[in-house]
PDB file of C-alpha atoms in Angstrom:
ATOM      1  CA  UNK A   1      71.197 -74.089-119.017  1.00 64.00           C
ATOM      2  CA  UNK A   2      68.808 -72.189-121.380  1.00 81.00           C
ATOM      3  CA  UNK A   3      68.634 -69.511-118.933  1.00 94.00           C
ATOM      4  CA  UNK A   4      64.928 -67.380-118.368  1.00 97.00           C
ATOM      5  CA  UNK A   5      63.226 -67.666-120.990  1.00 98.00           C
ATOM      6  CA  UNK A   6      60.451 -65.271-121.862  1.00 98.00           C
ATOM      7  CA  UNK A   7      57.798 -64.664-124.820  1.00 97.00           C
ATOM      8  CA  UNK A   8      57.538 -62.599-127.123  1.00 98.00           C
ATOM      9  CA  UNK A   9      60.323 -60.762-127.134  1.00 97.00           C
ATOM     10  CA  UNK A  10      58.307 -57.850-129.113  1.00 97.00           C
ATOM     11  CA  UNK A  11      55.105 -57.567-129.053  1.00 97.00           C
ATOM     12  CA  UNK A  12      53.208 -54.129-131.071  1.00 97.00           C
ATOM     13  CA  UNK A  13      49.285 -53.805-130.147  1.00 97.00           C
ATOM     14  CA  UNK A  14      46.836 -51.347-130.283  1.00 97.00           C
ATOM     15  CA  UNK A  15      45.673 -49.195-127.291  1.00 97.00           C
ATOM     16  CA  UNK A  16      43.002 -51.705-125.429  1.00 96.00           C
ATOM     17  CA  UNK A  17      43.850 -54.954-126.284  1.00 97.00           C
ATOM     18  CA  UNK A  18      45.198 -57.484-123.902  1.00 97.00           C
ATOM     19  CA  UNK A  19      48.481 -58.061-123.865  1.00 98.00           C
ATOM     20  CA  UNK A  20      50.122 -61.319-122.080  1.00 98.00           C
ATOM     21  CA  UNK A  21      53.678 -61.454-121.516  1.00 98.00           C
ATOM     22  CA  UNK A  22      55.306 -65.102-120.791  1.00 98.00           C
ATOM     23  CA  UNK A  23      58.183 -66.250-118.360  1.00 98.00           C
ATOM     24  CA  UNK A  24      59.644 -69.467-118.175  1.00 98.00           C
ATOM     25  CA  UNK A  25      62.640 -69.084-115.057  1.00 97.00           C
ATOM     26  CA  UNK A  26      65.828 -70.961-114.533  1.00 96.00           C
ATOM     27  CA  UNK A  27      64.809 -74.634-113.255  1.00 95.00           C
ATOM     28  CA  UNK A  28      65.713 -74.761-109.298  1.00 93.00           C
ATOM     29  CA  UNK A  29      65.205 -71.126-108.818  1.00 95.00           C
ATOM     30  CA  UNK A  30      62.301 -70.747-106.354  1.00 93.00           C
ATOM     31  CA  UNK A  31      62.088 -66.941-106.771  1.00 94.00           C
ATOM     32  CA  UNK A  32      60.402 -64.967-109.723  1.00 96.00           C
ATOM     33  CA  UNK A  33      60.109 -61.048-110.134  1.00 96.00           C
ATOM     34  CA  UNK A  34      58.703 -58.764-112.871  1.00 97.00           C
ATOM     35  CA  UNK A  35      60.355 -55.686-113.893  1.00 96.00           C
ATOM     36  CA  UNK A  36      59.200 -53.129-116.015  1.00 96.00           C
ATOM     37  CA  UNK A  37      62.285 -50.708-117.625  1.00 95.00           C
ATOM     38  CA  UNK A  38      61.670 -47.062-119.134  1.00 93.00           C
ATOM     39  CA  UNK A  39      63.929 -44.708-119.703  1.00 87.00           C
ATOM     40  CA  UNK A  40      62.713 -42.364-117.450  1.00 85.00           C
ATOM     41  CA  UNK A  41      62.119 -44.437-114.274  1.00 85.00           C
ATOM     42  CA  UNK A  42      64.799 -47.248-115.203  1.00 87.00           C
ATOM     43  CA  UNK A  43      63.949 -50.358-113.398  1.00 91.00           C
ATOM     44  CA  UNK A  44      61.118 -50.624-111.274  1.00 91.00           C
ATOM     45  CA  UNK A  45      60.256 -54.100-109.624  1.00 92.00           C
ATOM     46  CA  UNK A  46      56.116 -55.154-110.567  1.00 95.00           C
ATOM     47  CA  UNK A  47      55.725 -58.178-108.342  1.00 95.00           C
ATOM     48  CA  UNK A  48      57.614 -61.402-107.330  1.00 93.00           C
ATOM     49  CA  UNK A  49      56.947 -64.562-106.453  1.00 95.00           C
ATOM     50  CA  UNK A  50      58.420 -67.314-103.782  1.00 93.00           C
ATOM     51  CA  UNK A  51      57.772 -71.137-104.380  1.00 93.00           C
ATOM     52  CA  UNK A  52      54.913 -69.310-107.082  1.00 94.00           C
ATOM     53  CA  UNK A  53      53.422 -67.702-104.328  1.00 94.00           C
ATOM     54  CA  UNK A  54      52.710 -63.443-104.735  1.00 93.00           C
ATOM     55  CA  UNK A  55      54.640 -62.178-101.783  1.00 91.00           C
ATOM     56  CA  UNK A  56      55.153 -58.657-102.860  1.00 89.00           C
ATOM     57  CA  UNK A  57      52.663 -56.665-105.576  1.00 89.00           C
ATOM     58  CA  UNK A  58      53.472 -53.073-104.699  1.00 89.00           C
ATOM     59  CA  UNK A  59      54.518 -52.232-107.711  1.00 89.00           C
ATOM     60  CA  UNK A  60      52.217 -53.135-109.676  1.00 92.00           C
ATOM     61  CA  UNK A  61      50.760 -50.189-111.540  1.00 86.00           C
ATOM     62  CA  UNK A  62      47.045 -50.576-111.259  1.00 84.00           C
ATOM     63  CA  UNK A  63      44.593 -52.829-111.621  1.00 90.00           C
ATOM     64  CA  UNK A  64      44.704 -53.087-115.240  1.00 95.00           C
ATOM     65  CA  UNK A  65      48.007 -55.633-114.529  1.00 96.00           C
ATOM     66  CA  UNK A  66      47.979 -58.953-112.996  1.00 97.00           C
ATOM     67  CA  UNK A  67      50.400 -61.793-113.127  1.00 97.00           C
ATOM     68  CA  UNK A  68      50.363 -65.482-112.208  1.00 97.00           C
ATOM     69  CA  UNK A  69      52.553 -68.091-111.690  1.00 97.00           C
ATOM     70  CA  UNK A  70      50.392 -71.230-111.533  1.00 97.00           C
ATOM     71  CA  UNK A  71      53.597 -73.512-111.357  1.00 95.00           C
ATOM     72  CA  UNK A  72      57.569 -73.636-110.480  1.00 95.00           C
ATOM     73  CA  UNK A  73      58.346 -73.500-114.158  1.00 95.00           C
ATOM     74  CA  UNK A  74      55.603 -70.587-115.337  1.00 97.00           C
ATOM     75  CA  UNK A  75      54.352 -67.268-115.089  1.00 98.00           C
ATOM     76  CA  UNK A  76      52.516 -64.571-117.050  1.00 98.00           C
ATOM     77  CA  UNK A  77      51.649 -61.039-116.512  1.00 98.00           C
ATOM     78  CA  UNK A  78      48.686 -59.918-118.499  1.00 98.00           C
ATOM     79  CA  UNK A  79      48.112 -55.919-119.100  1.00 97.00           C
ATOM     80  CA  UNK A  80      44.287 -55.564-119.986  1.00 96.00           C
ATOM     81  CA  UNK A  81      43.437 -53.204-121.170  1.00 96.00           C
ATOM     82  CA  UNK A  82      46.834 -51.912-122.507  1.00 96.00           C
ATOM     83  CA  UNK A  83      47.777 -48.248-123.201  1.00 96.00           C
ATOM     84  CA  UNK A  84      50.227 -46.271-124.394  1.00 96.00           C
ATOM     85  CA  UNK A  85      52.374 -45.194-121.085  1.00 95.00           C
ATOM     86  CA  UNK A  86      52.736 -49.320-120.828  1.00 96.00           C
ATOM     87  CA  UNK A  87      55.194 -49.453-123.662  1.00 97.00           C
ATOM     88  CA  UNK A  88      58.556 -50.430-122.108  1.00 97.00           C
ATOM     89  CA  UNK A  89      60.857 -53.312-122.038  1.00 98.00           C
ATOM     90  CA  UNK A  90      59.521 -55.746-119.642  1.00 98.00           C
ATOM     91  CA  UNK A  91      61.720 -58.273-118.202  1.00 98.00           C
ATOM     92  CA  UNK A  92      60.891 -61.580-115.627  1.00 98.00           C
ATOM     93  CA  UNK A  93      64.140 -62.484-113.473  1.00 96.00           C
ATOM     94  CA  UNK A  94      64.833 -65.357-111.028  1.00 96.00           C
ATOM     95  CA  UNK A  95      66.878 -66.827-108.615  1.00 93.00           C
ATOM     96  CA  UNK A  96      67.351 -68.471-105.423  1.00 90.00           C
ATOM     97  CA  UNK A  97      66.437 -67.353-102.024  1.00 77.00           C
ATOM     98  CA  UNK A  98      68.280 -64.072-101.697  1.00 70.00           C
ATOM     99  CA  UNK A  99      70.528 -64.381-105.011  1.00 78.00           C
ATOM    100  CA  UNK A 100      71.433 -62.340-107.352  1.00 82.00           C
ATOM    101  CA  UNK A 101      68.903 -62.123-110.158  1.00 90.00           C
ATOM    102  CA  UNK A 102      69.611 -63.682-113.587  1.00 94.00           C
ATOM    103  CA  UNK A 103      67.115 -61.629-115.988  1.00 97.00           C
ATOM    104  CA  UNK A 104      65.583 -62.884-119.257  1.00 98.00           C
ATOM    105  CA  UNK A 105      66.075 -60.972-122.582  1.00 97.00           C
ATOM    106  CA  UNK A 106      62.968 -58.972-122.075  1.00 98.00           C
ATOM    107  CA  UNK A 107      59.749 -58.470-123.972  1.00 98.00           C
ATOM    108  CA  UNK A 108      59.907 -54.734-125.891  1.00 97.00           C
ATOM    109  CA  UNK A 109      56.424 -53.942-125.719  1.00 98.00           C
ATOM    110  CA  UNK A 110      54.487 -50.793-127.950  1.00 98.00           C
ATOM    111  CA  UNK A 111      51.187 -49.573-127.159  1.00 97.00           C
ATOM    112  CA  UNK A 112      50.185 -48.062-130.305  1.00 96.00           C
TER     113      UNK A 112
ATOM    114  CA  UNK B   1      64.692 -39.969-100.464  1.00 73.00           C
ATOM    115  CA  UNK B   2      65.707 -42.617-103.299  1.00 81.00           C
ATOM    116  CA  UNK B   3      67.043 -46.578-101.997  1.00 87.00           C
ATOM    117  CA  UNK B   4      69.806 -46.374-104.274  1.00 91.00           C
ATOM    118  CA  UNK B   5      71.219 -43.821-106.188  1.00 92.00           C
ATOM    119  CA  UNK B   6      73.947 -42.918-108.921  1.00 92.00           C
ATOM    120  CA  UNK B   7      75.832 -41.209-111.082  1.00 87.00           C
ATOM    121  CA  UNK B   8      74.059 -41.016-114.501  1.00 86.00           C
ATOM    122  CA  UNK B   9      76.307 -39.999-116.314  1.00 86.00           C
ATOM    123  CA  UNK B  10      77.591 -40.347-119.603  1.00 92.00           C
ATOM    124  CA  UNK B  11      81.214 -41.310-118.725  1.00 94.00           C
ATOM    125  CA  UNK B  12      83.135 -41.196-122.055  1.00 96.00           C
ATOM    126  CA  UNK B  13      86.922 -41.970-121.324  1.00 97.00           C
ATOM    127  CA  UNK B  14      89.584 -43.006-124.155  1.00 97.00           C
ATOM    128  CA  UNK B  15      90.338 -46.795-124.295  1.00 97.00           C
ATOM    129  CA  UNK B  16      93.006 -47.591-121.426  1.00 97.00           C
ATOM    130  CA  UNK B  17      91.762 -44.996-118.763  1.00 97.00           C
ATOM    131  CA  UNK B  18      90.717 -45.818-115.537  1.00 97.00           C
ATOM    132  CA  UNK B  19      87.021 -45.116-114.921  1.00 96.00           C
ATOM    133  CA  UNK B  20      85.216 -45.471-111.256  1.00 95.00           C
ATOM    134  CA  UNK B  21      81.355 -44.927-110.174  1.00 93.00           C
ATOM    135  CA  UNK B  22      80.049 -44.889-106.938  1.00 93.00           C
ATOM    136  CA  UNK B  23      76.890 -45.695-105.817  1.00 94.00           C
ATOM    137  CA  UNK B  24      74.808 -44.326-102.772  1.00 95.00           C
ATOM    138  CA  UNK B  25      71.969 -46.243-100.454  1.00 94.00           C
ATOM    139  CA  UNK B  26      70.255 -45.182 -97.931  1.00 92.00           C
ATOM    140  CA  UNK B  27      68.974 -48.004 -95.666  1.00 87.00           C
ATOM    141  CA  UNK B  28      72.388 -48.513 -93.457  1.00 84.00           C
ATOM    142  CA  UNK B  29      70.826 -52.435 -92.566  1.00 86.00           C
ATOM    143  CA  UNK B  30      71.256 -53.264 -96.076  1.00 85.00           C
ATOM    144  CA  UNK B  31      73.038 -56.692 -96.734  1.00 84.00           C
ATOM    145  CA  UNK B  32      74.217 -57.243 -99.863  1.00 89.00           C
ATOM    146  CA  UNK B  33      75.187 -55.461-102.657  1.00 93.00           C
ATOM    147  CA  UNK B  34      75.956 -56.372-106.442  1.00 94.00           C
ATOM    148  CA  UNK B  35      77.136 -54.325-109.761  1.00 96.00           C
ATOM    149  CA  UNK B  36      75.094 -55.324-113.285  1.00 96.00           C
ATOM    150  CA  UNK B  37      75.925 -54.495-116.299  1.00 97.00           C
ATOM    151  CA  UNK B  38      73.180 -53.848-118.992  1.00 97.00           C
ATOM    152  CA  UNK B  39      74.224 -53.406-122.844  1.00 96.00           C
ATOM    153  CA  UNK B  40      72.125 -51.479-125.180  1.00 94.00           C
ATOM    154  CA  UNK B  41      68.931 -53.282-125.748  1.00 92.00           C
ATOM    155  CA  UNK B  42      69.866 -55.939-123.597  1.00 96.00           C
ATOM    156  CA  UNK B  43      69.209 -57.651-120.469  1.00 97.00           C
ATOM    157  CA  UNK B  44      71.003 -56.762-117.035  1.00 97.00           C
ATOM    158  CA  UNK B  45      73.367 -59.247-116.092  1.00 96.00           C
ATOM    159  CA  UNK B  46      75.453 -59.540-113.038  1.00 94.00           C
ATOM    160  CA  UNK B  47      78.802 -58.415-113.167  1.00 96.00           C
ATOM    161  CA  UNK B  48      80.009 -58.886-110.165  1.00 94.00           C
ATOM    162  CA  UNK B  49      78.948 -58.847-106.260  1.00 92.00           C
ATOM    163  CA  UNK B  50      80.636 -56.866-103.643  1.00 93.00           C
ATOM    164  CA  UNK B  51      81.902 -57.594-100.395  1.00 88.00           C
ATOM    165  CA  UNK B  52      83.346 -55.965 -97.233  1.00 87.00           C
ATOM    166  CA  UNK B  53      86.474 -56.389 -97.703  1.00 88.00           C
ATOM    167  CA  UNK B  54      86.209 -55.102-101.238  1.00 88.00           C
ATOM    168  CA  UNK B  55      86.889 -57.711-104.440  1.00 93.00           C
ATOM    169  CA  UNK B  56      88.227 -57.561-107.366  1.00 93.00           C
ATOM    170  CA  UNK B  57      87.574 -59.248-110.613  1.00 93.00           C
ATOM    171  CA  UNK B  58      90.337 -58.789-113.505  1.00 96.00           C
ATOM    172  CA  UNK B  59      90.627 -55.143-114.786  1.00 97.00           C
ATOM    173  CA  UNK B  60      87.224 -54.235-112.364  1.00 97.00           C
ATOM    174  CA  UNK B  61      87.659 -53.692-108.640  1.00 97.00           C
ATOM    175  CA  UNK B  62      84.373 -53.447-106.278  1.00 96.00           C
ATOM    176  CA  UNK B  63      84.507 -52.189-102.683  1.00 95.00           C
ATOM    177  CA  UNK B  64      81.810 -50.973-100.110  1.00 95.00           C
ATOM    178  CA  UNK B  65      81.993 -48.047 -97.349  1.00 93.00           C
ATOM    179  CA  UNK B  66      79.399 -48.520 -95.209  1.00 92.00           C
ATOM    180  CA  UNK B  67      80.355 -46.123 -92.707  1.00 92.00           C
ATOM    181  CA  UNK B  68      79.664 -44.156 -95.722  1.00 92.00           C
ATOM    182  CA  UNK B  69      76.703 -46.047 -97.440  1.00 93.00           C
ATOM    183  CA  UNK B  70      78.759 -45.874-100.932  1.00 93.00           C
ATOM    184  CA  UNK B  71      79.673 -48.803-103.212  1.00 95.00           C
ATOM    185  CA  UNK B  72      82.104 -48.138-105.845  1.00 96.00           C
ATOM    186  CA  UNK B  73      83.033 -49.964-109.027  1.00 97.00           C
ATOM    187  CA  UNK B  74      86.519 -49.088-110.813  1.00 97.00           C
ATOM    188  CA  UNK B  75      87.250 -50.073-114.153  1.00 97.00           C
ATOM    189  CA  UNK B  76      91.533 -50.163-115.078  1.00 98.00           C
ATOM    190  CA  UNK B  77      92.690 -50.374-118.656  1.00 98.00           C
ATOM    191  CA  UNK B  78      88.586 -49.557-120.602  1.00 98.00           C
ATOM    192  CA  UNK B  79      88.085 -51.344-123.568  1.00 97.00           C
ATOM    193  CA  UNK B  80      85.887 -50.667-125.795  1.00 97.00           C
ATOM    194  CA  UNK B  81      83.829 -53.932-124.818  1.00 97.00           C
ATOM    195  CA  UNK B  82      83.297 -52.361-121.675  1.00 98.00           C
ATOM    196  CA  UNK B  83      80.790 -49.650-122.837  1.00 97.00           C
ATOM    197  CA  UNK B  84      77.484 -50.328-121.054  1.00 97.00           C
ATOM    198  CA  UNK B  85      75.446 -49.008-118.388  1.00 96.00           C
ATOM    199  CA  UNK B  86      76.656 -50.166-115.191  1.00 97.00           C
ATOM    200  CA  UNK B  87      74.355 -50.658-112.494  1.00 95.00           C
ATOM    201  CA  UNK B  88      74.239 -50.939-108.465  1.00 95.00           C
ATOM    202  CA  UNK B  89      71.760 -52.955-106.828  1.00 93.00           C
ATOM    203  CA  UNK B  90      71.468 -52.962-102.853  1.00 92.00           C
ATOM    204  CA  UNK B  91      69.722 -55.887-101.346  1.00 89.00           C
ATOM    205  CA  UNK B  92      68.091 -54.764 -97.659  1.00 81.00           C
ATOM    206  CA  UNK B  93      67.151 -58.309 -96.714  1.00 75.00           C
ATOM    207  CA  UNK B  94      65.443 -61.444 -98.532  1.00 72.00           C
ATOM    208  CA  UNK B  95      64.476 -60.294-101.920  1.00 73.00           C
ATOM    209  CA  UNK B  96      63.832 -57.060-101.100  1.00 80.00           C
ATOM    210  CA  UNK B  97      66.778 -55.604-104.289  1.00 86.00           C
ATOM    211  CA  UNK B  98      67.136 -51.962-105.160  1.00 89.00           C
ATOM    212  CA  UNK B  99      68.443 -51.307-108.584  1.00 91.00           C
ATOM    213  CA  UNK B 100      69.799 -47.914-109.810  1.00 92.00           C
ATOM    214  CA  UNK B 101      69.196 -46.122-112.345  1.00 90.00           C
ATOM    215  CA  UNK B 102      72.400 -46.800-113.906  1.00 93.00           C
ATOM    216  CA  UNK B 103      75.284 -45.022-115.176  1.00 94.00           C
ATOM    217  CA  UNK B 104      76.566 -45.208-118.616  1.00 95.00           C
ATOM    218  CA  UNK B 105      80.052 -45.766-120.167  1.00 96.00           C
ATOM    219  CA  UNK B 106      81.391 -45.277-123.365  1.00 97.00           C
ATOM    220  CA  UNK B 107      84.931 -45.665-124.031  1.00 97.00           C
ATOM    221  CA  UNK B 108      86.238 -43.965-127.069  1.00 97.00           C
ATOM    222  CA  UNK B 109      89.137 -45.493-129.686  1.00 95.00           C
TER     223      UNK B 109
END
């Protein structure tokens, strides 16, 4: 099992570009969430998905971030246009119905 | 008032203490409940979940009040591989998961 996979793992970019983040999760799990990690707020839940559906977006920052999931085995979240306060380590998790989550490695991202 | 909180720490305790860190929620329906650990510059990964009747795991022990809405995690005999950030996650129901904000461990030679 290869686990959730997610691309890049480290992406640098200048203030106002576009920056897409990639998420492949664990075949069989139905459920996909987006977290974004800083030091000072720790982990903080963006948006998940059931059966690639968006059930909960609260957390999503503004409108500068969106994410899709456009089928059981993808999903991106896109930050456009990016700024500094984005950099953190964002990570895409998934599991079954009520599971625990099993987390990818993470994409370390710096908004110059 | 704050789903989940903890303990931030730092914890630094010689190799071969015993080290424990509770964990407070505040929704009393909550479900289920789960301890991660996260290494430096790494990914959380579950470490173990906890149940009523309290569990234990090896050297780590888990066990849940919930007359007084505390989890706690105790670690016997730290090594030094056990220096992370240990965290408590709370599920209230479906996939609704609170995580802490960690607390971290470093256990000294």
């Amino acid at each position: 099992d290869a686990g959730v996979i997610q691309s890049p793992r480290h992406e640098v970019t200048e203030m106002g570009q576009e920056v897409t983040l990639r998420c492949k999760p664990i075949s069989g799990h139905n459920s996909l969430f987006w977290y974004r990690q800083t030091m000072m707020r720790g982990l903080e839940l963006l948006i998940y998905f059931n059966n690639n559906v968006p059930i909960d977006d609260s957390g999503m920052p503004e409108d500068r971030f969106s994410a899709k999931m456009p089928n059981a085995s993808f999903s991106t979240l896109k930050i456009q246009p990016s700024e500094p306060r984005d950099s953190a380590v964002y990570f895409c998790a998934s599991s079954v119905a009520g599971g625990g989550r099993v987390f990818g490695p993470g994409t370390r991202l710096t908004v110059l | 008032r704050k789903e989940v909180e903890q303990d931030p720490g730092p914890f630094n305790v010689p190799e071969g203490a015993t080290v424990a860190f509770n964990c407070t929620y505040s929704n009393s329906a909550s479900q289920s409940f789960f301890w991660y650990r996260q290494d430096c510059r790494k990914e959380p990964k579950l470490l173990m979940s906890v149940y009523s009747s309290g569990n234990e795991d090896g050297r780590f022990t888990a066990q849940l009040n919930r007359a007084s809405q505390y989890i706690s995690l105790l670690i016997r005999d730290s090594k030094l591989s056990d220096s992370a950030t240990y965290l408590c996650v709370v599920n209230k129901a479906g996939n609704q998961f609170y995580f802490g904000t960690g607390t971290s461990l470093t256990v000294i030679p």
